mmCIF file of C-alpha atoms in Angstrom:
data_model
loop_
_atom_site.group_PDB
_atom_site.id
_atom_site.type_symbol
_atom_site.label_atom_id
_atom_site.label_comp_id
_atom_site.label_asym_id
_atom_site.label_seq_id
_atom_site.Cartn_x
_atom_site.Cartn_y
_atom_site.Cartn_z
ATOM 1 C CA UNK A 4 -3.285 11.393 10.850
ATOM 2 C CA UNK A 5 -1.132 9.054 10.018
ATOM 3 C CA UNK A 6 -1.998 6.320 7.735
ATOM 4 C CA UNK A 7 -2.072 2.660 9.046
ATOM 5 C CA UNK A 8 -0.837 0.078 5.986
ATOM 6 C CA UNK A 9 -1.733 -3.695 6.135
ATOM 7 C CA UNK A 10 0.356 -5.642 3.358
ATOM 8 C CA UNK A 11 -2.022 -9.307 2.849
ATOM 9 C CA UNK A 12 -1.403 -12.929 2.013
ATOM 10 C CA UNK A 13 2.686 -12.578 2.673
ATOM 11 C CA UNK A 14 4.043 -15.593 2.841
ATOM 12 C CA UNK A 15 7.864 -15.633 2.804
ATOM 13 C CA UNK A 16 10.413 -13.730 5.533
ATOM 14 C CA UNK A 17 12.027 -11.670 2.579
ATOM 15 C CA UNK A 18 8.298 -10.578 1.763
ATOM 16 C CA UNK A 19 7.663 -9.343 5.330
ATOM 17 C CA UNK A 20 10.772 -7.657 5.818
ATOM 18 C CA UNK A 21 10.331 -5.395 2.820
ATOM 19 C CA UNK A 22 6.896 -4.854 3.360
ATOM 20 C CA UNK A 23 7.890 -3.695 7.118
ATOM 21 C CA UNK A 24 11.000 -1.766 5.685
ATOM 22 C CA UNK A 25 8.505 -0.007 3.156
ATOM 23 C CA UNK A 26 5.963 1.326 6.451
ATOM 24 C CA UNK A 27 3.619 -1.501 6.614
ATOM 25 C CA UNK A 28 2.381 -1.473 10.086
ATOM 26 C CA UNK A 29 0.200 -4.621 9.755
ATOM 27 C CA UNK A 30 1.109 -7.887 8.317
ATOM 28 C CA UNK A 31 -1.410 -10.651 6.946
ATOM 29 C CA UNK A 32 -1.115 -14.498 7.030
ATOM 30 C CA UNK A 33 -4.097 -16.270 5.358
ATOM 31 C CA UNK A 34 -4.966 -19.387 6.626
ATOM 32 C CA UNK A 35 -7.158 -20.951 4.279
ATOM 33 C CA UNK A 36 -6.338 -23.750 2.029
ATOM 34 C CA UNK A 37 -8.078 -22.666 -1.098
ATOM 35 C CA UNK A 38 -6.228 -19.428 -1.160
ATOM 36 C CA UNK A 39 -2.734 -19.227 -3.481
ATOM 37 C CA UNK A 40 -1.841 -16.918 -0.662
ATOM 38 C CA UNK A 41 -2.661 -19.839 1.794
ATOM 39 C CA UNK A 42 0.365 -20.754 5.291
ATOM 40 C CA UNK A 43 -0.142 -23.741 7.172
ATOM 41 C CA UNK A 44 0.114 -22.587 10.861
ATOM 42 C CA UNK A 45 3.552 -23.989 11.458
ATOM 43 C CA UNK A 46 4.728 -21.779 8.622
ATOM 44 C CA UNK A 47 2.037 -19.129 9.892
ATOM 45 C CA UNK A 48 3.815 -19.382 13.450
ATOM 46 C CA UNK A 49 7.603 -18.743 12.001
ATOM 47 C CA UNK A 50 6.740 -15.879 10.040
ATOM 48 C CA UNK A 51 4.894 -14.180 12.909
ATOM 49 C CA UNK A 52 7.470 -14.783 14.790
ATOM 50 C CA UNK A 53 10.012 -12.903 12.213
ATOM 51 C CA UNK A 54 7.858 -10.228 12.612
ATOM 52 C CA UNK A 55 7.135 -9.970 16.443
ATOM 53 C CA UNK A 56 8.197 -6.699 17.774
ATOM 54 C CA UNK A 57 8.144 -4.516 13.825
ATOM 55 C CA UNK A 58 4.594 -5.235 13.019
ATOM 56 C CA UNK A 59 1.412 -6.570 13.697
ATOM 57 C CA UNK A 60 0.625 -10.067 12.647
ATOM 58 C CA UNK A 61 -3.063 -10.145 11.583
ATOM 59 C CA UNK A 62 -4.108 -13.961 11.063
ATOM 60 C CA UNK A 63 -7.025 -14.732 8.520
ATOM 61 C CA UNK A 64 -9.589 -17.439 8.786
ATOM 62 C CA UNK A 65 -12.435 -18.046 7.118
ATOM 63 C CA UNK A 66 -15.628 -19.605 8.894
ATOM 64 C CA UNK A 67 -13.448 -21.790 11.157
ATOM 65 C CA UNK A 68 -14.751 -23.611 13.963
ATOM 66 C CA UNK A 69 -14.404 -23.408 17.551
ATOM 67 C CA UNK A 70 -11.751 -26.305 17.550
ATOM 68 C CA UNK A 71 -9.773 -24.666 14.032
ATOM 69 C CA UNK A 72 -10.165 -21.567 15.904
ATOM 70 C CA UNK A 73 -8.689 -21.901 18.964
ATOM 71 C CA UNK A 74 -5.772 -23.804 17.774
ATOM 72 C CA UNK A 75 -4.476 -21.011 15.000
ATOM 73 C CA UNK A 76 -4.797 -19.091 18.051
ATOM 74 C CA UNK A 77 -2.233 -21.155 20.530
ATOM 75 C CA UNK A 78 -0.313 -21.738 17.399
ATOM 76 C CA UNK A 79 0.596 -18.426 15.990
ATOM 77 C CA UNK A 80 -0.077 -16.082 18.796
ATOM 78 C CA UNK A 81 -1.249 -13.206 16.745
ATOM 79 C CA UNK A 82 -1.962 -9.721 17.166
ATOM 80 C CA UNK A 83 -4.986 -9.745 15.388
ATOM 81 C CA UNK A 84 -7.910 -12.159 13.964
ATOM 82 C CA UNK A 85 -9.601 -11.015 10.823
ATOM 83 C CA UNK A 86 -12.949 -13.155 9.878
ATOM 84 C CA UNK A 87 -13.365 -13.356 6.413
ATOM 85 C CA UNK A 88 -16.406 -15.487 6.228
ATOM 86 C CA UNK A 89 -19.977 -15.458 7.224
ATOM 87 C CA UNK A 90 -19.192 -15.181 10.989
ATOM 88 C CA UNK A 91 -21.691 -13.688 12.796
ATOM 89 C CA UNK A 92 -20.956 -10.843 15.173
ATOM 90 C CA UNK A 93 -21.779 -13.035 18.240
ATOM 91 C CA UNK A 94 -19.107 -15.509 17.400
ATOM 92 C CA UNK A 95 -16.682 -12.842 17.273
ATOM 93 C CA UNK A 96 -17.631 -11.492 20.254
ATOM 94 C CA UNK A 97 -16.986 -15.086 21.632
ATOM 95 C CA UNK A 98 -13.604 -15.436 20.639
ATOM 96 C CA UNK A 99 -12.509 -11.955 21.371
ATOM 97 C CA UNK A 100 -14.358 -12.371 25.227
ATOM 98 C CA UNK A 101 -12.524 -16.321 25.543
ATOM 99 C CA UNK A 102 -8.991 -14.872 23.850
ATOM 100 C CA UNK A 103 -8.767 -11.704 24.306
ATOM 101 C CA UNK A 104 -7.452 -11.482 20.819
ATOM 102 C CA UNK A 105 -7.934 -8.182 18.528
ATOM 103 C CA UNK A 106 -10.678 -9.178 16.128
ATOM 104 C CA UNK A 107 -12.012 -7.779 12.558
ATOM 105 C CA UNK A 108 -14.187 -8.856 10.436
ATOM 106 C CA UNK A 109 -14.179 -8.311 7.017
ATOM 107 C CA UNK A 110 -17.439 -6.672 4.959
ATOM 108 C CA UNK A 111 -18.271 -6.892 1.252
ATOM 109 C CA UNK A 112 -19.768 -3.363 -0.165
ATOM 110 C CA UNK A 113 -22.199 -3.606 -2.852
ATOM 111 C CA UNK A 114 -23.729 -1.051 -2.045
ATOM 112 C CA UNK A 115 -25.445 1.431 0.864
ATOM 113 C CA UNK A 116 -27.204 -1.440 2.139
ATOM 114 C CA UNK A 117 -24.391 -3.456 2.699
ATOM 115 C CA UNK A 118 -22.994 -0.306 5.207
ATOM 116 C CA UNK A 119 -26.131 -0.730 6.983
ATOM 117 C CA UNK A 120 -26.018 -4.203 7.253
ATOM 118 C CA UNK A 121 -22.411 -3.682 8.731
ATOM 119 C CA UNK A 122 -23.491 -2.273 12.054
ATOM 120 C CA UNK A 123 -24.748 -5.548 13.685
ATOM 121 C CA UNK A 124 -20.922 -5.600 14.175
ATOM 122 C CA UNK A 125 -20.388 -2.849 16.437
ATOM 123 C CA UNK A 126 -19.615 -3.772 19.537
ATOM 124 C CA UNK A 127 -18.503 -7.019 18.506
ATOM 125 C CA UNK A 128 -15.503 -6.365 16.830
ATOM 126 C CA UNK A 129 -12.418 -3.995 16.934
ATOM 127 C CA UNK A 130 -12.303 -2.602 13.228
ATOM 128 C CA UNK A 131 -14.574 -3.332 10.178
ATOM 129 C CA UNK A 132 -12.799 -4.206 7.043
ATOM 130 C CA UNK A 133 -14.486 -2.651 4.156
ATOM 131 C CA UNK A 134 -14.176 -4.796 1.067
ATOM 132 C CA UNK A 135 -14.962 -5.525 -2.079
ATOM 133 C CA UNK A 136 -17.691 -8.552 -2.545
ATOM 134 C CA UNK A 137 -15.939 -12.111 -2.024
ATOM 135 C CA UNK A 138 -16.639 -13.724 -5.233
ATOM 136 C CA UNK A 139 -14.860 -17.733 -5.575
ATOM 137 C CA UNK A 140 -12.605 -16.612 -2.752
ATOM 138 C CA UNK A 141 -12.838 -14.612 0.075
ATOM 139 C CA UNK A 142 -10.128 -11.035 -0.541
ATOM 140 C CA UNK A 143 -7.707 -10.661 -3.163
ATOM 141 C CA UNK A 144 -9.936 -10.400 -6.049
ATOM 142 C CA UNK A 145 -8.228 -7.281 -7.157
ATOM 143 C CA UNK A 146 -10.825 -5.549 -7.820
ATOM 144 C CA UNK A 147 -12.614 -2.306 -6.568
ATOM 145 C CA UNK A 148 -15.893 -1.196 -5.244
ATOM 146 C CA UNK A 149 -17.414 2.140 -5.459
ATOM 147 C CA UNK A 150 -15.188 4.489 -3.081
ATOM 148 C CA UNK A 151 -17.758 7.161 -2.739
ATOM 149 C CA UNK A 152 -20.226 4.972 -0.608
ATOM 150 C CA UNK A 153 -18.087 5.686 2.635
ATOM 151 C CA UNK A 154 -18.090 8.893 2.200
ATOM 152 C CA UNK A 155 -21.123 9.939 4.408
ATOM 153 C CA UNK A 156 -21.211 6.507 6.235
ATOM 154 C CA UNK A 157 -20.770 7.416 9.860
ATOM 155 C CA UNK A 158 -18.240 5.292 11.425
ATOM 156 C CA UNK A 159 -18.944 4.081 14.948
ATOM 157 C CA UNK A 160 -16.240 1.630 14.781
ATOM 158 C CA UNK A 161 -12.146 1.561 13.873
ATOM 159 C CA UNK A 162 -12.354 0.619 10.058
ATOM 160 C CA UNK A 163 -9.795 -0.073 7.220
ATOM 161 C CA UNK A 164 -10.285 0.045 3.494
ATOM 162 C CA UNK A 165 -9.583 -2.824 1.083
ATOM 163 C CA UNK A 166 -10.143 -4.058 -2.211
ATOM 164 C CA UNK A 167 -8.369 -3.826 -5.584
ATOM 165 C CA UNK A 168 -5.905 -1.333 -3.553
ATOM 166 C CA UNK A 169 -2.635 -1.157 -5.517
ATOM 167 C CA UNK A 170 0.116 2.032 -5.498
ATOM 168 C CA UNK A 171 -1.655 3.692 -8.811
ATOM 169 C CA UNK A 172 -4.995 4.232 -6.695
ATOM 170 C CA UNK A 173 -4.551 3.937 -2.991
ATOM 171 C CA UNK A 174 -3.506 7.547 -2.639
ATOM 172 C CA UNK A 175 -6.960 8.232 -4.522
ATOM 173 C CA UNK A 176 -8.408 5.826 -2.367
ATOM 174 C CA UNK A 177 -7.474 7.817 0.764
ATOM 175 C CA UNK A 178 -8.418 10.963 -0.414
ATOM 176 C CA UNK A 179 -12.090 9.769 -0.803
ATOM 177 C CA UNK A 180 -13.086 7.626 1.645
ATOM 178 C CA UNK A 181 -10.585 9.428 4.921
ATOM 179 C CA UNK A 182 -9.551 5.619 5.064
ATOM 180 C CA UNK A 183 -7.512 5.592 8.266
ATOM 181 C CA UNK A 184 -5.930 2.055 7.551
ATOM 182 C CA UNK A 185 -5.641 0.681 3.941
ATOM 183 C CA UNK A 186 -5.224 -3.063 2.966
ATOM 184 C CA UNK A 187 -3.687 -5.024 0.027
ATOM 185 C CA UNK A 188 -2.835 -8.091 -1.471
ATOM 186 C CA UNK A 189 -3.063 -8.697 -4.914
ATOM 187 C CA UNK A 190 -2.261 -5.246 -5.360
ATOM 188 C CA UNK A 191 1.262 -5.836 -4.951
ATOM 189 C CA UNK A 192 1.910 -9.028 -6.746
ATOM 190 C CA UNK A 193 3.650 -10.488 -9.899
ATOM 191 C CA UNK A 194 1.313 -13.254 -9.757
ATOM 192 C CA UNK A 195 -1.593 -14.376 -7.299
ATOM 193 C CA UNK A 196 0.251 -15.318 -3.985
ATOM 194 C CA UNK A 197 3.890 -14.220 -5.438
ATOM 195 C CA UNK A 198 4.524 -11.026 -3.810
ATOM 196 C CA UNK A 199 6.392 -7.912 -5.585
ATOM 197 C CA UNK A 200 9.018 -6.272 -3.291
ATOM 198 C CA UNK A 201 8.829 -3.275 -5.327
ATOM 199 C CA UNK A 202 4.874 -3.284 -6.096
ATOM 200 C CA UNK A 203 5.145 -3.588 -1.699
ATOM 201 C CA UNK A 204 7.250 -0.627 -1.519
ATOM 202 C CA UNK A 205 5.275 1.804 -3.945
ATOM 203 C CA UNK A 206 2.545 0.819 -2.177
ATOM 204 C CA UNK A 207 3.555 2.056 1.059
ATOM 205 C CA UNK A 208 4.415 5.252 -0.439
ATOM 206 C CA UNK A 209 2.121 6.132 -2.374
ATOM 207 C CA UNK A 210 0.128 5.476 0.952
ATOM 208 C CA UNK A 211 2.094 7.895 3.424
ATOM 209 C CA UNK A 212 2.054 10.798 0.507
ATOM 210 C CA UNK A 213 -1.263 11.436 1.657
#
């Protein structure tokens, strides 16, 4: 297997090229204001386009409307959604019926329950982000949740594993959970939103010495 690596909350074209140079296979662009890792679409829309063809662009959004929605859509073009708010699974399934657009939607593990609350969203989506609970802000807290958990969760959908993810622990992180996609953000930063080319790149491999 090989391992699938999403870098989050890039923001710059010198960012995405060394996180695509390092093995990144998945880029993130988080449109939400509140964020520090926050693009406006226009900005959103260049640096997908920088990308096109190396990686997939993965746009974020958190509980935007049907009007937000479908604009970042015709605006950036991207590969992928990712929900990152209370969406429910039938309003995925809307926009991925209506766009045809990859969609995933993030989930915050506290614990076994919170698994079993995640399969109202098969069907619905095309990979499950497991996460660690939003707190202020949705992602990028930095911080872990317990690993072990999805270790006899039977997957019936394509999933990815996120939270507090950063080069000392990812290749840890692997090893328990059979994560077949890994996510990070503030796991490779000098400060929240300022990305660290060579935090990106020890990432990545740390990632692939699986």
């Amino acid at each position: 297997m090989t391992i699938q690596i999403k870098i989050c909350g890039l923001s710059t074209p010198e960012a995405i090229d060394a996180a695509i140079e390092a093995g990144a296979t998945h880029i993130g662009l988080v449109h939400f204001e509140p964020s520090p890792r926050h693009v406006s679409l226009d900005q959103a829309a260049q640096l997908r386009e920088h990308a096109r063809g190396r990686a997939k662009v993965v746009l974020l959004l958190v509980n935007a409307d049907i009007k937000a929605t479908s604009y970042a859509i015709g605006t950036v073009k991207p590969d992928v959604l990712q929900f990152h708010g209370s969406e429910t699974p039938e309003w995925i399934a809307l926009v991925r019926e209506k766009t045809g657009v990859e969609c995933w939607k993030a989930v915050g593990v506290r614990d076994a329950v919170s698994l079993e609350k995640s399969v109202k969203f098969i069907g619905h989506v095309d990979r499950l982000l497991f996460d660690s609970p939003a707190k202020a802000l949705p992602g990028g807290t930095g911080e872990t949740f317990t690993w072990n958990l999805l270790k006899a969760h039977e997957h019936k959908v394509e999933w990815a594993l996120a939270g507090g993810l950063k080069p000392e622990n990812v290749a840890e992180a692997i090893r328990t959970t059979g994560a077949p996609m890994v996510d990070t953000s503030s796991g490779v930063e000098s400060a929240p939103g300022v990305k660290d080319m060579d935090l990106i790149r020890a990432f990545c491999e740390a990632a692939r010495s699986v």
